[in-house]
Short mmCIF file of C-alpha atoms in Angstrom, two decimals:
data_model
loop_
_atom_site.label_atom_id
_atom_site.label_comp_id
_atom_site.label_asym_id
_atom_site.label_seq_id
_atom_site.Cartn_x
_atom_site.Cartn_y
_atom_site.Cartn_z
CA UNK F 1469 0.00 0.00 0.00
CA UNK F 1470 1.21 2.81 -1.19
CA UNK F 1471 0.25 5.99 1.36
CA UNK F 1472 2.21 9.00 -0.40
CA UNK F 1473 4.12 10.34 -3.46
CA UNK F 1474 6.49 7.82 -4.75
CA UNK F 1475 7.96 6.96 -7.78
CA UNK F 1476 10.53 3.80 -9.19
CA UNK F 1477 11.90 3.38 -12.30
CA UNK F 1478 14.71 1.15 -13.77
CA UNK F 1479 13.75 -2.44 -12.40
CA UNK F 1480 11.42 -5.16 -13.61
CA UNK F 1481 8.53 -6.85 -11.51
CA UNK F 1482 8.00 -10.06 -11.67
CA UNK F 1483 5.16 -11.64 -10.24
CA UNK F 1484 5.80 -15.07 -7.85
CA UNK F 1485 4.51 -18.35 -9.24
CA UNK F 1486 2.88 -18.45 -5.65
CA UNK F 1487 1.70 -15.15 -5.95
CA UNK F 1488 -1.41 -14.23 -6.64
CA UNK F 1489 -3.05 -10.90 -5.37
CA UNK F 1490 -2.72 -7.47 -6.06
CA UNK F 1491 0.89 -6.14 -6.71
CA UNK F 1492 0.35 -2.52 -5.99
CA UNK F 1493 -2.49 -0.84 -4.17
CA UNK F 1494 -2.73 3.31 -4.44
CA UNK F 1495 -4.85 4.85 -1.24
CA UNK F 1496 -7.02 7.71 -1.48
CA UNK F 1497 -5.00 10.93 -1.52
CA UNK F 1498 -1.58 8.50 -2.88
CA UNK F 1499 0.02 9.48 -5.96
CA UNK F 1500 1.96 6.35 -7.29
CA UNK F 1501 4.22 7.26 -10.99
CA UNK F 1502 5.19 3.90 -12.32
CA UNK F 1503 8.38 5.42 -14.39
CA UNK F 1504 9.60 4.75 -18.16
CA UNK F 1505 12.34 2.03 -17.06
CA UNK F 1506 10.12 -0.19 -15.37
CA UNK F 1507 8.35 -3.25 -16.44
CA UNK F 1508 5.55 -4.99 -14.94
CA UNK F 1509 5.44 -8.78 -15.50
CA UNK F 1510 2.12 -10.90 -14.19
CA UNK F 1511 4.91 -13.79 -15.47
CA UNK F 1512 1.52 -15.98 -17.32
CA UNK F 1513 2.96 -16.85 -21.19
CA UNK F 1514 -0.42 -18.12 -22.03
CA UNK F 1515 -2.40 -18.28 -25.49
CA UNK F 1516 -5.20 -18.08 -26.37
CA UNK F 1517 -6.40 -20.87 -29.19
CA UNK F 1518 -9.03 -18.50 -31.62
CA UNK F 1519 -8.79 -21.65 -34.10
CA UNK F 1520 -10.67 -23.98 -31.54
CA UNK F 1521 -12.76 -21.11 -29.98
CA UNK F 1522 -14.16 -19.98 -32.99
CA UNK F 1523 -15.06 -23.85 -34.44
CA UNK F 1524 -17.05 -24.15 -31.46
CA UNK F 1525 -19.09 -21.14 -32.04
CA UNK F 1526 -19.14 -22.02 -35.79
CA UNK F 1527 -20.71 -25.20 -34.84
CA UNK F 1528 -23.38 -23.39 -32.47
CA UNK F 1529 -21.69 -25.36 -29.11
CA UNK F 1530 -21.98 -23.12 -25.83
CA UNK F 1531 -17.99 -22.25 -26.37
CA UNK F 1532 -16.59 -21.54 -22.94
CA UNK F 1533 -12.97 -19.47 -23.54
CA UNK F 1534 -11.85 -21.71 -20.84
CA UNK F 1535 -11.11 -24.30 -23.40
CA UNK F 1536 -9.38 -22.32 -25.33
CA UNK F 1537 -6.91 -21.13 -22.60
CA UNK F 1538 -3.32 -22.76 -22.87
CA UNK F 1539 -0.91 -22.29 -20.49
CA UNK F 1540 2.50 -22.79 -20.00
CA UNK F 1541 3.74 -26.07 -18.29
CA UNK F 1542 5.70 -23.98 -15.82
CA UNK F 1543 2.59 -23.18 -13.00
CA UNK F 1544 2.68 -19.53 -14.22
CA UNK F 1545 0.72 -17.42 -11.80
CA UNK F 1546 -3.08 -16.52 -12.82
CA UNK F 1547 -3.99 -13.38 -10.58
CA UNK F 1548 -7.02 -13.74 -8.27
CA UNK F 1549 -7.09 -9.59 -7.60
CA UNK F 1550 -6.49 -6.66 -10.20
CA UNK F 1551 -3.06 -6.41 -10.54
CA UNK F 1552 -2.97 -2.60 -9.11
CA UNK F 1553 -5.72 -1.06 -6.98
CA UNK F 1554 -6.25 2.69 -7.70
CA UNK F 1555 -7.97 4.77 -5.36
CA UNK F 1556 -5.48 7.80 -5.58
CA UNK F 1557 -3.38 9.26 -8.75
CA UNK F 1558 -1.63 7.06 -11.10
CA UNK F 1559 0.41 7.68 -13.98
CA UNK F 1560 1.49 4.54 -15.85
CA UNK F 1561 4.44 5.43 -18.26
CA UNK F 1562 6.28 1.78 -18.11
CA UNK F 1563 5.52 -1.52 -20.10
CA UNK F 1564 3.01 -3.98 -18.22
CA UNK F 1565 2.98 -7.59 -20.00
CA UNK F 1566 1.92 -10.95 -19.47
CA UNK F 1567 -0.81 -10.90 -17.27
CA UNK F 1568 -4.05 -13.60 -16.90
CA UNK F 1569 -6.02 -12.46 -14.44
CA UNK F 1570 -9.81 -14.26 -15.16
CA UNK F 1571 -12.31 -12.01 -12.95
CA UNK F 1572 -9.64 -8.98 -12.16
CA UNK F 1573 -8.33 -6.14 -13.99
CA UNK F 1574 -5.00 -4.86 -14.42
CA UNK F 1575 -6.23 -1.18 -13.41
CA UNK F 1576 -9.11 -2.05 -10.95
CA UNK F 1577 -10.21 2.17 -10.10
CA UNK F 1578 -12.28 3.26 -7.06
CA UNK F 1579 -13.03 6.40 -4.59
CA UNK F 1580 -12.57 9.03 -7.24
CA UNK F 1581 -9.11 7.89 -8.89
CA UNK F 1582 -7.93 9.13 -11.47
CA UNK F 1583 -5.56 6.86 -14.05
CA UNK F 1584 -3.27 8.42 -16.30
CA UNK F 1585 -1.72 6.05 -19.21
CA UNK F 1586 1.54 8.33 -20.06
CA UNK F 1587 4.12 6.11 -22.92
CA UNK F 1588 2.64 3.17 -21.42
CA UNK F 1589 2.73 -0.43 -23.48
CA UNK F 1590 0.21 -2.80 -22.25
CA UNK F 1591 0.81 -6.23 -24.27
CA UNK F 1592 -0.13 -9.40 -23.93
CA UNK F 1593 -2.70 -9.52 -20.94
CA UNK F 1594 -6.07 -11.05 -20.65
CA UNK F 1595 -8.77 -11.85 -18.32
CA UNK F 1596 -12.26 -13.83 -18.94
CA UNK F 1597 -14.87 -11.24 -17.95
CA UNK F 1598 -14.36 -7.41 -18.94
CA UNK F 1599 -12.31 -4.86 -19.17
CA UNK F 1600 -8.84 -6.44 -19.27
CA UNK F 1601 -7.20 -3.14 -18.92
CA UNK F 1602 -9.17 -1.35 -16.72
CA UNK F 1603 -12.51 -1.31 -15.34
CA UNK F 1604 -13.81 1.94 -13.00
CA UNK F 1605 -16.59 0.94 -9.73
CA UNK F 1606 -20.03 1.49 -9.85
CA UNK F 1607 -19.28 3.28 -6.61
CA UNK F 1608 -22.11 5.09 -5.53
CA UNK F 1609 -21.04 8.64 -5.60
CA UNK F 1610 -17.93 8.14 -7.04
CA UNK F 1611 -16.30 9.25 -10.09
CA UNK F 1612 -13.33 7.51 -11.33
CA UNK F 1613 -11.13 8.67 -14.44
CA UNK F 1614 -8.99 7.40 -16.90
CA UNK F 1615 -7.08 9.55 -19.27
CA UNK F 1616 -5.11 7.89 -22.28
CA UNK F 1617 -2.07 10.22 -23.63
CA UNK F 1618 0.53 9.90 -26.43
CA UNK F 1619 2.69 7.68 -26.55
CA UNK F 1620 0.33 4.49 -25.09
CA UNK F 1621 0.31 1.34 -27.09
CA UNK F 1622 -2.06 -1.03 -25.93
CA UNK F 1623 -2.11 -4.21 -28.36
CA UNK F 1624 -1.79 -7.93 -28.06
CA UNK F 1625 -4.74 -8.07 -25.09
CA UNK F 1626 -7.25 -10.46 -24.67
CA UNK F 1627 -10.62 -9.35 -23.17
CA UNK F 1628 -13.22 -12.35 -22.67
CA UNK F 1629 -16.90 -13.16 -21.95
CA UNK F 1630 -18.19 -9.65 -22.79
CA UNK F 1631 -15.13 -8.55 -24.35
CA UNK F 1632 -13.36 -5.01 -24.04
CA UNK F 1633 -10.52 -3.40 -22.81
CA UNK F 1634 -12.26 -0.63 -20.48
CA UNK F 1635 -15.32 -1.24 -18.60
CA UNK F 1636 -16.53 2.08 -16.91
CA UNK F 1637 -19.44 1.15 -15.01
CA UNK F 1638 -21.30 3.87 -13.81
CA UNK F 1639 -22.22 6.94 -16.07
CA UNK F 1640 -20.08 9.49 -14.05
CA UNK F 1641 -16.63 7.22 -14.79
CA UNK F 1642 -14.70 8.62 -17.87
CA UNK F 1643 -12.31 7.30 -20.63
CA UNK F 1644 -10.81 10.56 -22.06
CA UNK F 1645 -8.29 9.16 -25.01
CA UNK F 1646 -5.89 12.44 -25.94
CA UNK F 1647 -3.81 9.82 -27.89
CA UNK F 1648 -2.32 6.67 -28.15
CA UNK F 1649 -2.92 3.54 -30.22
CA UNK F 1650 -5.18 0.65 -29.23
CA UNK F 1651 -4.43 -2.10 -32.14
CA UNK F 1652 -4.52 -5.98 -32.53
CA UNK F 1653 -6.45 -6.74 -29.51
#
C-alpha cells in the first residue's frame, strides 16, 4: 500500500509463481508514478487458441474461452485480484505484460481515482470477464477517471466473456483518449 508520493523506475517486476493478489495498491489521496524504465510482468505466457474457440461457435456449441486457454507447463501465476488497486493518482508510463487475471483487472479504479496512461505499453494480458485493462466501480457517488495520452500502445490483449478493454461502469466514470494507439487486440 502505497500511502504517499512515490515513484521507481529502472527495475522489472515479476510476479511469484505463488503469488497471486494485487501487486500494488494506491490509497485515497496517494500518488503512485510507475516510471519509463520499469516493467511490470504478471509472469503468465499463455495463449489463447481463436482456431478452436471460434469452431465451437461455428458449430453453435456453448464455447466456454476456458477451453481455449493454454498455459505454460511452468505453473505460471493466474492473478485472483487486479493487478494494481487505484484509489489515488496514477500515472502509468512503463511496459506492463503478461498478465491472466480471469475475474480482475490490471487497473481495478475506485473512490474518485484518477488513471493516467503516459508512454505506457500494455501487451499481452487477458482476463475472462471485462475490461482487461481497466474497469472503473459502480461506486455510488464516485467518479473515477482514466485519461489515455501519447505515446500508449495497448495491443496484443485479450478481453473475454463480454469482451473489451475498459469497462466504466457507472455513467459518471470517464475514458478521455488524448492519444495513443489501441491495435490488434
Amino acid at each position: 500500500t502505497i500511502e504517499g508520493a512515490y515513484t521507481r523506475s529502472k527495475s522489472t517486476l515479476l510476479r511469484a509463481q505463488d503469488y497471486t493478489g494485487s501487486l500494488f495498491e494506491v490509497a485515497v489521496g496517494a500518488e503512485l508514478t510507475l516510471g519509463q524504465n520499469l516493467v511490470i510482468d504478471g509472469n503468465n505466457n499463455w495463449t489463447f487458441d481463436i482456431v478452436l474457440y471460434s469452431a465451437a461457435l461455428e458449430l453453435g456449441l456453448n464455447a466456454d474461452d476456458d477451453d481455449a486457454f493454454v498455459f505454460s507447463a511452468d505453473n505460471s501465476p493466474v492473478g485472483k485480484a487486479d493487478m494494481i488497486l487505484n484509489k489515488g493518482k496514477l500515472t502509468v508510463s512503463c511496459r506492463v505484460q503478461n498478465s491472466l487475471i480471469p475475474a480482475g483487472h490490471l487497473i481495478g479504479a475506485y473512490s474518485n481515482s484518477v488513471t493516467v496512461l503516459e508512454n505506457a505499453e500494455i501487451i499481452h494480458c487477458a482476463n475472462k470477464t471485462n475490461g482487461v485493462i481497466y474497469s472503473a466501480s459502480i461506486g455510488g457517488q464516485t467518479a473515477q477517471q482514466l485519461i489515455i495520452n501519447d505515446g500508449t500502445l495497448i495491443h496484443g490483449n485479450y478481453g473475454g466473456r463480454n469482451g473489451g478493454l475498459f469497462h466504466a461502469q457507472a455513467t459518471n466514470n470517464t475514458v478521455v483518449m488524448n492519444g495513443g494507439e489501441i491495435f490488434d487486440n
